[in-house]
CSV table of C-alpha atoms in Angstrom, one decimal:
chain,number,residue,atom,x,y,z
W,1,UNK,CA,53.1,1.2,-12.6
W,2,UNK,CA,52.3,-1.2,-9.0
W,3,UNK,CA,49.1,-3.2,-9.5
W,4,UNK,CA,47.5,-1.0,-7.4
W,5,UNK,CA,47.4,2.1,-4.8
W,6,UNK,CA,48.8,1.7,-1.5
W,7,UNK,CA,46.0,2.5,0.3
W,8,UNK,CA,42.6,1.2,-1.7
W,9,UNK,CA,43.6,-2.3,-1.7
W,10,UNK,CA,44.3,-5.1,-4.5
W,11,UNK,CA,48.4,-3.8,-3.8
W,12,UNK,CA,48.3,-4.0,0.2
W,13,UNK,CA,45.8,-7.2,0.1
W,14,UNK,CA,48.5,-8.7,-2.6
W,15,UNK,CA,51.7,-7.6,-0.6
W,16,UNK,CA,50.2,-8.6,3.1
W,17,UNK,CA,49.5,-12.3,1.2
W,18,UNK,CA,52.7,-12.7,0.0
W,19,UNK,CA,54.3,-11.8,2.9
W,20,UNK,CA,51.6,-14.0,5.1
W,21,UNK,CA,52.7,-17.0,2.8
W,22,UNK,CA,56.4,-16.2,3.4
W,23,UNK,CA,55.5,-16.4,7.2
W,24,UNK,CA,53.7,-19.5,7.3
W,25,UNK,CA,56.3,-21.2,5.1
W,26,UNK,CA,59.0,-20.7,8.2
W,27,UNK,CA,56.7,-22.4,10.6
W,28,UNK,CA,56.7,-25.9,7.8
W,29,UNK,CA,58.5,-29.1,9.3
W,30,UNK,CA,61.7,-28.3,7.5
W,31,UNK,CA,62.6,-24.8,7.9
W,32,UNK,CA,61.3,-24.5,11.8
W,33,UNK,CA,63.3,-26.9,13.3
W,34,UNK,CA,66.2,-26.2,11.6
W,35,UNK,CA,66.5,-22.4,12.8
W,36,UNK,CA,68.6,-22.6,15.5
W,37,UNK,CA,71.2,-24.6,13.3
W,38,UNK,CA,71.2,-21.9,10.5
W,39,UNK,CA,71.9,-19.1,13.0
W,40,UNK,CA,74.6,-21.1,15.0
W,41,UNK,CA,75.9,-21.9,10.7
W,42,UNK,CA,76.4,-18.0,10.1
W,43,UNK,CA,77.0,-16.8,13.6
W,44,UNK,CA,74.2,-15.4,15.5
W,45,UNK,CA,74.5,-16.9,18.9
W,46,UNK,CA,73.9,-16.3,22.7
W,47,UNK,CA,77.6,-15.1,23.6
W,48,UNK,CA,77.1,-12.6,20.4
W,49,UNK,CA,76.1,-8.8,20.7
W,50,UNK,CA,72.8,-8.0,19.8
W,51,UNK,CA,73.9,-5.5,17.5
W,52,UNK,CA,76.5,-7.7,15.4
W,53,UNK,CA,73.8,-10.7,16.4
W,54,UNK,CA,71.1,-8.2,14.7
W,55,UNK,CA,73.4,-7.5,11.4
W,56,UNK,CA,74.3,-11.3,10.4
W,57,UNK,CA,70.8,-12.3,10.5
W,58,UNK,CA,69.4,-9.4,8.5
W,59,UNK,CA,72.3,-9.9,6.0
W,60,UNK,CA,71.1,-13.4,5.9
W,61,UNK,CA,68.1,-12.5,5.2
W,62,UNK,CA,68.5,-9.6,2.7
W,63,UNK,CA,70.5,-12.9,1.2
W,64,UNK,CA,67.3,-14.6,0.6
W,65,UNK,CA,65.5,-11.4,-0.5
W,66,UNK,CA,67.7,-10.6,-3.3
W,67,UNK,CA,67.2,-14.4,-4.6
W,68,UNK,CA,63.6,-14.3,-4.6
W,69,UNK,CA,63.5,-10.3,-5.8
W,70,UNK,CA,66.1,-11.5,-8.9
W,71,UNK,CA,63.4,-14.7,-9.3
W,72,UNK,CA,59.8,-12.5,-8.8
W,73,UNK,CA,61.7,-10.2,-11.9
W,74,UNK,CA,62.1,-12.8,-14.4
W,75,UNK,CA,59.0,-14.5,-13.2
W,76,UNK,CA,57.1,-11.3,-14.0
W,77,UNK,CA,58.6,-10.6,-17.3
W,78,UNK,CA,58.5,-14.3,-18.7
W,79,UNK,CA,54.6,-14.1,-17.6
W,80,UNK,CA,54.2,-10.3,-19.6
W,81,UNK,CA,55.8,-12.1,-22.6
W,82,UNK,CA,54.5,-15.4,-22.3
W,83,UNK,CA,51.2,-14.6,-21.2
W,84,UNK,CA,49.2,-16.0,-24.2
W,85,UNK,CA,51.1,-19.1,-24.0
W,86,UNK,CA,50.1,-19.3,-20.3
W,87,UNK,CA,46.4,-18.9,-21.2
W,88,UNK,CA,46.6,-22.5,-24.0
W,89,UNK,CA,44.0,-24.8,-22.2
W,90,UNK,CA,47.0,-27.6,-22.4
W,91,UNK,CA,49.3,-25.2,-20.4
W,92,UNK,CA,47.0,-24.7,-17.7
W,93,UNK,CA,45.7,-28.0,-17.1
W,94,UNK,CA,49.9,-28.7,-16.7
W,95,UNK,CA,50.3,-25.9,-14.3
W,96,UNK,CA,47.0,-27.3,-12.3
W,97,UNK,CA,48.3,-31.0,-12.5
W,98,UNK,CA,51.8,-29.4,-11.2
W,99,UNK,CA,50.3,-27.5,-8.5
W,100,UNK,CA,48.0,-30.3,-7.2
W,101,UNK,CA,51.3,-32.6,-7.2
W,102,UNK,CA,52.9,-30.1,-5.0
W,103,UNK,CA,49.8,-30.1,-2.6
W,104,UNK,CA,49.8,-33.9,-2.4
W,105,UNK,CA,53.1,-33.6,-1.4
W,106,UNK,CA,52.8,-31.0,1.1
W,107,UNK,CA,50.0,-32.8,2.8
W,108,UNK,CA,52.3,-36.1,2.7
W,109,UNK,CA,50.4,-37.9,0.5
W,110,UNK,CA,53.1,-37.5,-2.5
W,111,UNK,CA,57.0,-37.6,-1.7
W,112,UNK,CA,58.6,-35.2,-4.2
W,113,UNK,CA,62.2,-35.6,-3.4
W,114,UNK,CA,63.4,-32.7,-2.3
W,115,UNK,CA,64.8,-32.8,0.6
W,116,UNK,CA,68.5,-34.0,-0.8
W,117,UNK,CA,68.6,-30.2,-1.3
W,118,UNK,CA,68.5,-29.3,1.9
W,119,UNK,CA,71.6,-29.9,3.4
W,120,UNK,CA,73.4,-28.0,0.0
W,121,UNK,CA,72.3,-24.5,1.3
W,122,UNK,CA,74.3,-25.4,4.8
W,123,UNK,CA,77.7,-26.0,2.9
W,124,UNK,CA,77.5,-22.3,1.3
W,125,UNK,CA,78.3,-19.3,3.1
W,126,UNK,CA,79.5,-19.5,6.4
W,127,UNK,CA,80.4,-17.0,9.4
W,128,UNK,CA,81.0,-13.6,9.0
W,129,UNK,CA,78.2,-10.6,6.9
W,130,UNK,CA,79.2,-12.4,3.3
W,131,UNK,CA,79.2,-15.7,4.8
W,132,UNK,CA,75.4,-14.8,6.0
W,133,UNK,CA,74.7,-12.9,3.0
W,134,UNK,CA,76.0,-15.8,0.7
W,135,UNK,CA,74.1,-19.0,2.4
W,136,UNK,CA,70.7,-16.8,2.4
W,137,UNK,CA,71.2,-16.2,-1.2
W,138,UNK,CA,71.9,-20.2,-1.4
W,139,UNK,CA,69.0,-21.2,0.8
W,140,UNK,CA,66.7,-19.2,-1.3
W,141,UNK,CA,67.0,-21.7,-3.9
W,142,UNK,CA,67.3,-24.9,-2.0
W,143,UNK,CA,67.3,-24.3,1.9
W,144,UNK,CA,64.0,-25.8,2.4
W,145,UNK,CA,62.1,-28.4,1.0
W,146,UNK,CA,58.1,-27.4,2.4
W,147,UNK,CA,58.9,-23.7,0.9
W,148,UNK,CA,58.7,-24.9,-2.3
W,149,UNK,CA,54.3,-25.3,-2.4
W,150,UNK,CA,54.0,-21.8,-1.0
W,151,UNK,CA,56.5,-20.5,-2.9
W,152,UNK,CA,54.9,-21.4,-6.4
W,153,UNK,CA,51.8,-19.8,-5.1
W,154,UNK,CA,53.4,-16.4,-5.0
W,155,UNK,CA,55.7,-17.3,-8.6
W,156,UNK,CA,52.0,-17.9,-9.9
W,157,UNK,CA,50.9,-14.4,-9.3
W,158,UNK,CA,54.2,-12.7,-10.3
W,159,UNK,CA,53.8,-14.2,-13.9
W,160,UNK,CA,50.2,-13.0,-13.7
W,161,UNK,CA,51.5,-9.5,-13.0
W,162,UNK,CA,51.2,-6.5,-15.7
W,163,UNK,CA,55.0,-5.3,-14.6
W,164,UNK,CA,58.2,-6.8,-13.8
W,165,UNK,CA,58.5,-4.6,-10.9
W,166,UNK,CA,55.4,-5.9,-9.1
W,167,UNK,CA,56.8,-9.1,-9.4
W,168,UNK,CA,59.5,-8.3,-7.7
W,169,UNK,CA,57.6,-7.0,-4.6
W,170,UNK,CA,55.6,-9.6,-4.3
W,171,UNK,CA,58.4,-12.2,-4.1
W,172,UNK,CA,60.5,-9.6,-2.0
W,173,UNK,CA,57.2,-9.7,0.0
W,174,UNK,CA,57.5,-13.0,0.2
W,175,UNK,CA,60.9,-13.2,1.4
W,176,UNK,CA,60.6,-10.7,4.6
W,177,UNK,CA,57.9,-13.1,5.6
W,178,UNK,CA,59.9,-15.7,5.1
W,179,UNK,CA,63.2,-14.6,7.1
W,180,UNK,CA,61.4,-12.8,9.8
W,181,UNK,CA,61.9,-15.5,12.3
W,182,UNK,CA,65.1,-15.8,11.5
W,183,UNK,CA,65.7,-11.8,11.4
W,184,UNK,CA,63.7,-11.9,15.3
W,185,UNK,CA,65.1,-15.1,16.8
W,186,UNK,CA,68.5,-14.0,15.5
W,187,UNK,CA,68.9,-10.7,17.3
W,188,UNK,CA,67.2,-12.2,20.0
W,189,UNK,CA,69.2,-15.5,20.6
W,190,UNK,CA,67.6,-15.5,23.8
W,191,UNK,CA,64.1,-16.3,22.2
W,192,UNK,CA,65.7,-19.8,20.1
W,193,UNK,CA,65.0,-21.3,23.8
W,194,UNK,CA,61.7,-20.8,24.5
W,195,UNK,CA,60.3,-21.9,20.6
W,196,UNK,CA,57.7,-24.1,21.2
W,197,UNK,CA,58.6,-28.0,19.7
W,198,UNK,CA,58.4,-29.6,16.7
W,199,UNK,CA,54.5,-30.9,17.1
W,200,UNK,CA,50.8,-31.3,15.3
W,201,UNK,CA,50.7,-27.9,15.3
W,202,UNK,CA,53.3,-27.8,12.5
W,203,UNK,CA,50.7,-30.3,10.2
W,204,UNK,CA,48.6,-27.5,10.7
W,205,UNK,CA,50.4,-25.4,9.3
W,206,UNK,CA,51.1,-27.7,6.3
W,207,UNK,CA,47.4,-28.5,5.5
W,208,UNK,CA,46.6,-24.5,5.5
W,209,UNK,CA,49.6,-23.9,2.7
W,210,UNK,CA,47.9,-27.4,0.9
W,211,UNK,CA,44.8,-25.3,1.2
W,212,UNK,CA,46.4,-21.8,-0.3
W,213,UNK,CA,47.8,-24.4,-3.0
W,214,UNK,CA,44.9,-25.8,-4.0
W,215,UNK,CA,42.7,-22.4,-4.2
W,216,UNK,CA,45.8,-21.6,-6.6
W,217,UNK,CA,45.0,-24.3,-8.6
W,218,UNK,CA,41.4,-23.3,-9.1
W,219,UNK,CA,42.7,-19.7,-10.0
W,220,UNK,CA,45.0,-21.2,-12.7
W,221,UNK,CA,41.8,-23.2,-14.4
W,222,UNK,CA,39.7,-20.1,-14.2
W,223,UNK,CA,40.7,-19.6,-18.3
W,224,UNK,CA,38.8,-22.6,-19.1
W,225,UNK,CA,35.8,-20.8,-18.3
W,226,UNK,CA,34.7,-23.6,-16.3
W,227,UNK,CA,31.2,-23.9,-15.4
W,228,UNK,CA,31.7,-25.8,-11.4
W,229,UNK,CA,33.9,-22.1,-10.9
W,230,UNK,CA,31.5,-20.1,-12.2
W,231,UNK,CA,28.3,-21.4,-10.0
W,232,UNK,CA,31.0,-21.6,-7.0
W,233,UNK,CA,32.0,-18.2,-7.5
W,234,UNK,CA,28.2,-17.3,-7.1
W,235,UNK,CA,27.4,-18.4,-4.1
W,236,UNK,CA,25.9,-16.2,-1.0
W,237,UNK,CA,28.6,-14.8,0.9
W,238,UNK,CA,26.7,-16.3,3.9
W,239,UNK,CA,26.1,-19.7,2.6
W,240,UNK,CA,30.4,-19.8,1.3
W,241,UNK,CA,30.7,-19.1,5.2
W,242,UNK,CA,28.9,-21.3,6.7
W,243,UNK,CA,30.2,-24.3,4.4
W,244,UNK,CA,34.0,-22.7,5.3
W,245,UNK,CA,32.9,-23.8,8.6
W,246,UNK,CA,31.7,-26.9,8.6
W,247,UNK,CA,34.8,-28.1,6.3
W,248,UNK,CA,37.8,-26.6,8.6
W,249,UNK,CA,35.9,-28.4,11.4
W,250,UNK,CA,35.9,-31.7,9.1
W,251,UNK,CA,39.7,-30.8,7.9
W,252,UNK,CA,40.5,-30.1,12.2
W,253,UNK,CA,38.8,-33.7,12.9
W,254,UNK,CA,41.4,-35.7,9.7
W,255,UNK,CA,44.5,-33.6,10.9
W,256,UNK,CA,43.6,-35.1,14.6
W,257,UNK,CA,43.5,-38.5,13.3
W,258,UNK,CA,45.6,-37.9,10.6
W,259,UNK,CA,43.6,-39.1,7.8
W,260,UNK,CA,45.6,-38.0,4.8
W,261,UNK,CA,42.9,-38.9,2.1
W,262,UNK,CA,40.0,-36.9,4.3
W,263,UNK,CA,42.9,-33.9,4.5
W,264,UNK,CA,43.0,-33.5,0.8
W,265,UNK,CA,38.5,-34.1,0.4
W,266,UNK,CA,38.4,-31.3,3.0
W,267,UNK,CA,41.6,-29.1,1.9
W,268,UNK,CA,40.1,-29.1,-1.7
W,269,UNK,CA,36.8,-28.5,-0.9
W,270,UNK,CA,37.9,-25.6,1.3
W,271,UNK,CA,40.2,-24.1,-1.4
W,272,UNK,CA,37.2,-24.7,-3.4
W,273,UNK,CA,34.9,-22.9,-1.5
W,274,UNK,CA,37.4,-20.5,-0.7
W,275,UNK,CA,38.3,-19.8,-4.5
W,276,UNK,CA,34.3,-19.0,-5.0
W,277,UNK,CA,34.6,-16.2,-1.9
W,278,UNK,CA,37.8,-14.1,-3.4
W,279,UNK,CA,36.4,-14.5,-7.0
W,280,UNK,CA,32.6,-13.5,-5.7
W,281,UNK,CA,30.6,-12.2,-8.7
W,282,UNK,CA,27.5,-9.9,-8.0
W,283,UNK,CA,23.9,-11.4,-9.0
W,284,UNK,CA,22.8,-10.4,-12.9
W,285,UNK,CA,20.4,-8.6,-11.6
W,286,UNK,CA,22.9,-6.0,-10.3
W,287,UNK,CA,23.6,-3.1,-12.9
W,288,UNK,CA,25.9,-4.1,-15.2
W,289,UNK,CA,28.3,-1.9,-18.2
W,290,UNK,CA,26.5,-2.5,-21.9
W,291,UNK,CA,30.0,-3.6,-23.5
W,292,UNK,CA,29.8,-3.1,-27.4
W,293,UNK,CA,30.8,-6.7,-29.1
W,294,UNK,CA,33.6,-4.8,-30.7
W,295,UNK,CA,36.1,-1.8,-31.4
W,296,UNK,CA,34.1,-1.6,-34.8
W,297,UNK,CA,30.4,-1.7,-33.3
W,298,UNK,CA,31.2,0.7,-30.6
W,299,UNK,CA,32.6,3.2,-33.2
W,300,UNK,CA,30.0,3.2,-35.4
W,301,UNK,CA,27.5,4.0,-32.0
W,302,UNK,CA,30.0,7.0,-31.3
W,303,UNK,CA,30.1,9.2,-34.9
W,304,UNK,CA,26.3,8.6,-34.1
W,305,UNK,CA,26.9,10.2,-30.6
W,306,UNK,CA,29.6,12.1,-30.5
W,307,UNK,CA,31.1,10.4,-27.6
W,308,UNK,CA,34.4,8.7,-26.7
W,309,UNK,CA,35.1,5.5,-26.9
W,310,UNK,CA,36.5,3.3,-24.2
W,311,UNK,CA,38.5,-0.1,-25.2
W,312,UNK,CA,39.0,-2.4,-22.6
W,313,UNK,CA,41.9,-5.2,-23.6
W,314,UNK,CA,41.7,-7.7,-21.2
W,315,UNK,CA,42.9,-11.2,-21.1
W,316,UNK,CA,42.5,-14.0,-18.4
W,317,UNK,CA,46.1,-14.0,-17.3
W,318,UNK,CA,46.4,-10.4,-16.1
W,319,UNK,CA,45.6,-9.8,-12.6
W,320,UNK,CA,45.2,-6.1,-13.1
W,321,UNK,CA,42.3,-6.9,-15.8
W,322,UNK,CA,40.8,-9.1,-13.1
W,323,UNK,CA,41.0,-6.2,-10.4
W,324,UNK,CA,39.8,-3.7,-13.3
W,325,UNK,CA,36.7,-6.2,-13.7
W,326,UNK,CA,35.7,-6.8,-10.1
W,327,UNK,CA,36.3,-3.5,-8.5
W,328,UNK,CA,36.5,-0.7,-10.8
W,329,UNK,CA,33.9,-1.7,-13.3
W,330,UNK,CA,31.4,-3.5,-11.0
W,331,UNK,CA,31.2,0.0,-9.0
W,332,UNK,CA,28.0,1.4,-9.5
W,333,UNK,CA,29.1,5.2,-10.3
W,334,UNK,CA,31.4,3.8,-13.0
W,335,UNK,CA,28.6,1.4,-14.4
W,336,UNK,CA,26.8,4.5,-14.9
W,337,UNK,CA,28.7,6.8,-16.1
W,338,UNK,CA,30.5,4.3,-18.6
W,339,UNK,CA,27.0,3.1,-19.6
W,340,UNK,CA,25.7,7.6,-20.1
W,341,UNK,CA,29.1,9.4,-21.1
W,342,UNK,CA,30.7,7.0,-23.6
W,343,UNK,CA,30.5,3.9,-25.6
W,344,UNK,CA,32.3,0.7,-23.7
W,345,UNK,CA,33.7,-2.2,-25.9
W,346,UNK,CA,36.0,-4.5,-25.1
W,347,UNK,CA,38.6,-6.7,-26.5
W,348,UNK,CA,39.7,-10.4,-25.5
W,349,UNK,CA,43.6,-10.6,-25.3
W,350,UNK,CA,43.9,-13.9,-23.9
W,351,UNK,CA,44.1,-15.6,-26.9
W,352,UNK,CA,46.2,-14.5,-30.3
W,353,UNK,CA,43.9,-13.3,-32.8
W,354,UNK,CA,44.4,-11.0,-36.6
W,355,UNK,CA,41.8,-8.4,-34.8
W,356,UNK,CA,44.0,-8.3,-31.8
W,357,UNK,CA,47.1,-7.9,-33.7
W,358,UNK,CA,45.7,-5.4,-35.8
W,359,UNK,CA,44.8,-3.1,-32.7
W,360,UNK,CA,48.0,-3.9,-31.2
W,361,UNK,CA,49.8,-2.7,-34.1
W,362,UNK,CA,47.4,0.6,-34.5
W,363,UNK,CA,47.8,1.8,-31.1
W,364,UNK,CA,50.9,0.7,-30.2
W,365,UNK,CA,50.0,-1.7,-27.4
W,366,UNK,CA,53.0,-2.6,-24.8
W,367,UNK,CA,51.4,-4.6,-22.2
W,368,UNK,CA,48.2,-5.5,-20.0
W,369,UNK,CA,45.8,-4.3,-18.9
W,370,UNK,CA,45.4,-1.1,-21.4
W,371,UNK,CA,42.4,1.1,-21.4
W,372,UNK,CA,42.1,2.9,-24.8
W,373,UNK,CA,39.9,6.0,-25.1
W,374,UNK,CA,39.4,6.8,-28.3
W,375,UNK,CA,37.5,9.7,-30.6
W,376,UNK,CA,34.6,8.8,-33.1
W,377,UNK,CA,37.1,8.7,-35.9
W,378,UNK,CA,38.9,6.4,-33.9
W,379,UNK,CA,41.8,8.2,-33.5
W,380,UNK,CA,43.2,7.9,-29.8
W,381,UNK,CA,42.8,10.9,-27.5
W,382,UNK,CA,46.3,11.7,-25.9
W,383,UNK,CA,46.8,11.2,-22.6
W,384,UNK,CA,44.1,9.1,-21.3
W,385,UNK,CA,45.8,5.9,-22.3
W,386,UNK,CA,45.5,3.8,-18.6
W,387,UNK,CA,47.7,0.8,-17.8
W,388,UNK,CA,47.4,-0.5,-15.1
W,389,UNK,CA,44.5,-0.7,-11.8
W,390,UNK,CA,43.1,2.5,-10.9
W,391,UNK,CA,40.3,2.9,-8.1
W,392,UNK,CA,36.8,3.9,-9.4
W,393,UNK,CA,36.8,7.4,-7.6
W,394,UNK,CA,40.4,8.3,-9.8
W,395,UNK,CA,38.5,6.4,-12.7
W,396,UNK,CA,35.5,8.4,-12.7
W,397,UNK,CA,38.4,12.0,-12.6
W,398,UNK,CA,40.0,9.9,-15.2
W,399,UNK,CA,36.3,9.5,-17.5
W,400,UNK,CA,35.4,13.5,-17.0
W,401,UNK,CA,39.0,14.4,-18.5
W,402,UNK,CA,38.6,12.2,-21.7
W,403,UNK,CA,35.1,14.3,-22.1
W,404,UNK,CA,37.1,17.8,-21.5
W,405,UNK,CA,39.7,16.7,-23.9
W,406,UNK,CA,37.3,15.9,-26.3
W,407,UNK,CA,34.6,18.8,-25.6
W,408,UNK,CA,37.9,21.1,-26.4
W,409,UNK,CA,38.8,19.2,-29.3
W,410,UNK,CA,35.6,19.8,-31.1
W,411,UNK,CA,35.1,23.1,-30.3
């Protein structure tokens, strides 16, 4: 099951980033000014056909989709497997250090050498549909130094995803994006001429991939249960706008006089800021689900009531919990009919515990996220079982057929 429905949201905001990272990471200073010596590598010239010109470059590129596809797959499996392990505090402050290392160095404050892969992708391949497919399969690995910041930011997601196939579509995602340019200005030789140069500009572009880095990095320490995230992740949508502001106009002011230790103050404060935004949480004062402490609690509530019961296993590290948590559950209608026509307990996976075992091992649990519904005996109630994001409106359908199923079950 995709994280989400084409169409609501979480999916399409997901896909459109991954593919808006791929795009900006063809405008870095390592793969831009090298685009018109790739295409000349693999044949996609002026004196060309448009048509044949058209073909090399999208085999070219469907070379460096199938890399990052094959790479979003075992990212996204390793994470379903892993995930517990990902969650250890001394895991995620190594992923943080890792991913602020990689901002340093995009912002050129750090040199990470990678550039000595570079020229490696160039000597693959060659003219010709394989040639092109075979060098974009190479350069997906080690074509371009700059990709590697942005490309970690989408790899981080993958191995937050609840399937292996959504990793895949994000990282294919992330590849279109990635060859588009090089899919255009390759049909279009015509076009290679009139690319604006090498300039500030590209810096630009640079400090805004530090900046998707660094809101990465706050995403990564969000398991530590921080409290500088929570607060930031409080803040008025107005006031988190205005500060945006004000720091992008700082961060446009060091990129002028290229200040690099004012880029990163300004770069992290805007990820910072930024981070607080996509992670907003409502006031406490908003209506809120009463969550039972427990699977054991909440059934004890129901053979008083006669209602279902709901079990929410959630853990830090799955991005469909998250999107469960913020958009599903936060909806009003769902707050109150959770809170009127069942009992609501939930269960923390991110962490290996007995009790989790136990329940793991009772209901035969595969993977996050997992929504149980349950009977008062505790006996699960076929065919309600949810795994993965659902809107509130097909949530709420969802809710009134566990209280059929279980209205006819009684009767």
């Amino acid at each position: 099951m995709l994280q989400g429905e084409l169409g609501t949201n979480p999916a399409v905001i997901q896909i459109l980033y991954a593919f808006g990272v791929g795009f900006l990471s063809s405008l870095t200073p390592c793969v831009y000014p090298m685009i018109p010596i790739t295409l000349s590598i693999f044949g996609a010239r002026g004196d060309v056909p448009t048509r044949r010109s058209f073909l090399l470059s999208l085999s070219y590129v469907v070379g460096i989709a199938t890399t990052y596809t094959i790479l979003g797959l075992v990212t996204a499996k390793a994470g379903m497997v892993f995930g517990t392990f990902l969650a250890k505090p001394a895991v995620v402050l190594a992923i943080a250090v890792f991913l602020f290392l990689l901002a340093l160095h995009t912002l050129g404050i750090l040199n990470i050498p990678l550039a000595a892969l570079q020229s490696k992708a160039g000597t693959v391949g060659g003219k010709g549909f394989g040639g092109a497919f075979l060098m974009g399969t190479v350069s997906g690995v080690v074509a371009a130094p700059c990709v590697g910041p942005a490309l970690v930011l989408i790899l981080v997601e993958a191995a937050r995803a609840e399937s292996t196939l959504w990793g895949g579509v994000l990282l294919f995602s992330y590849s279109i994006g990635l060859g588009l340019i090089f899919l255009v200005l390759g049909t279009f030789s015509g076009l290679v001429k009139k690319l604006p140069g090498s300039g500030n500009w590209l810096l630009t572009v640079k400090y805004l991939i530090a900046v998707a880095v660094l809101v990465t990095v706050f995403y990564v320490l969000k398991p530590l249960d921080l409290t500088v995230l929570e607060k930031v992740s409080s803040l008025s949508p107005v006031l988190a706008g205005i500060l945006i502001v004000i720091t992008a106009f700082l961060g446009f002011i060091t990129l002028r006089r290229q200040a690099a230790s004012g880029q990163l103050v300004t770069a992290t404060v805007l990820a910072f800021i930024s981070f607080g935004v996509l992670n907003h949480r409502p006031s406490s004062g908003e209506l809120e689900v009463t969550w039972q402490p427990g699977p054991d609690k909440a059934l004890q509530v129901a053979r008083s009531s006669g209602k279902a019961v709901m079990i929410d296993l959630y853990a830090d590290w799955c991005a469909a919990c998250r999107e469960l948590d913020r958009l599903t559950f936060s909806d009003p209608r769902v707050v109150k009919t959770l809170n009127k026509e069942v009992v609501p307990a939930r269960l923390d996976f991110t962490r290996e515990t007995e009790k989790n075992e136990e329940l793991s091992d009772r209901y035969n649990v595969m993977g996050l996220p997992c929504v149980l519904f349950v009977d008062p005996d505790g006996e699960e109630i076929p065919d309600t079982r949810l795994t993965g994001f659902v809107t509130p409106e097909k949530f709420l359908q969802h809710v009134a057929k566990v209280e059929r199923i279980l209205k006819n079950s009684v009767s």
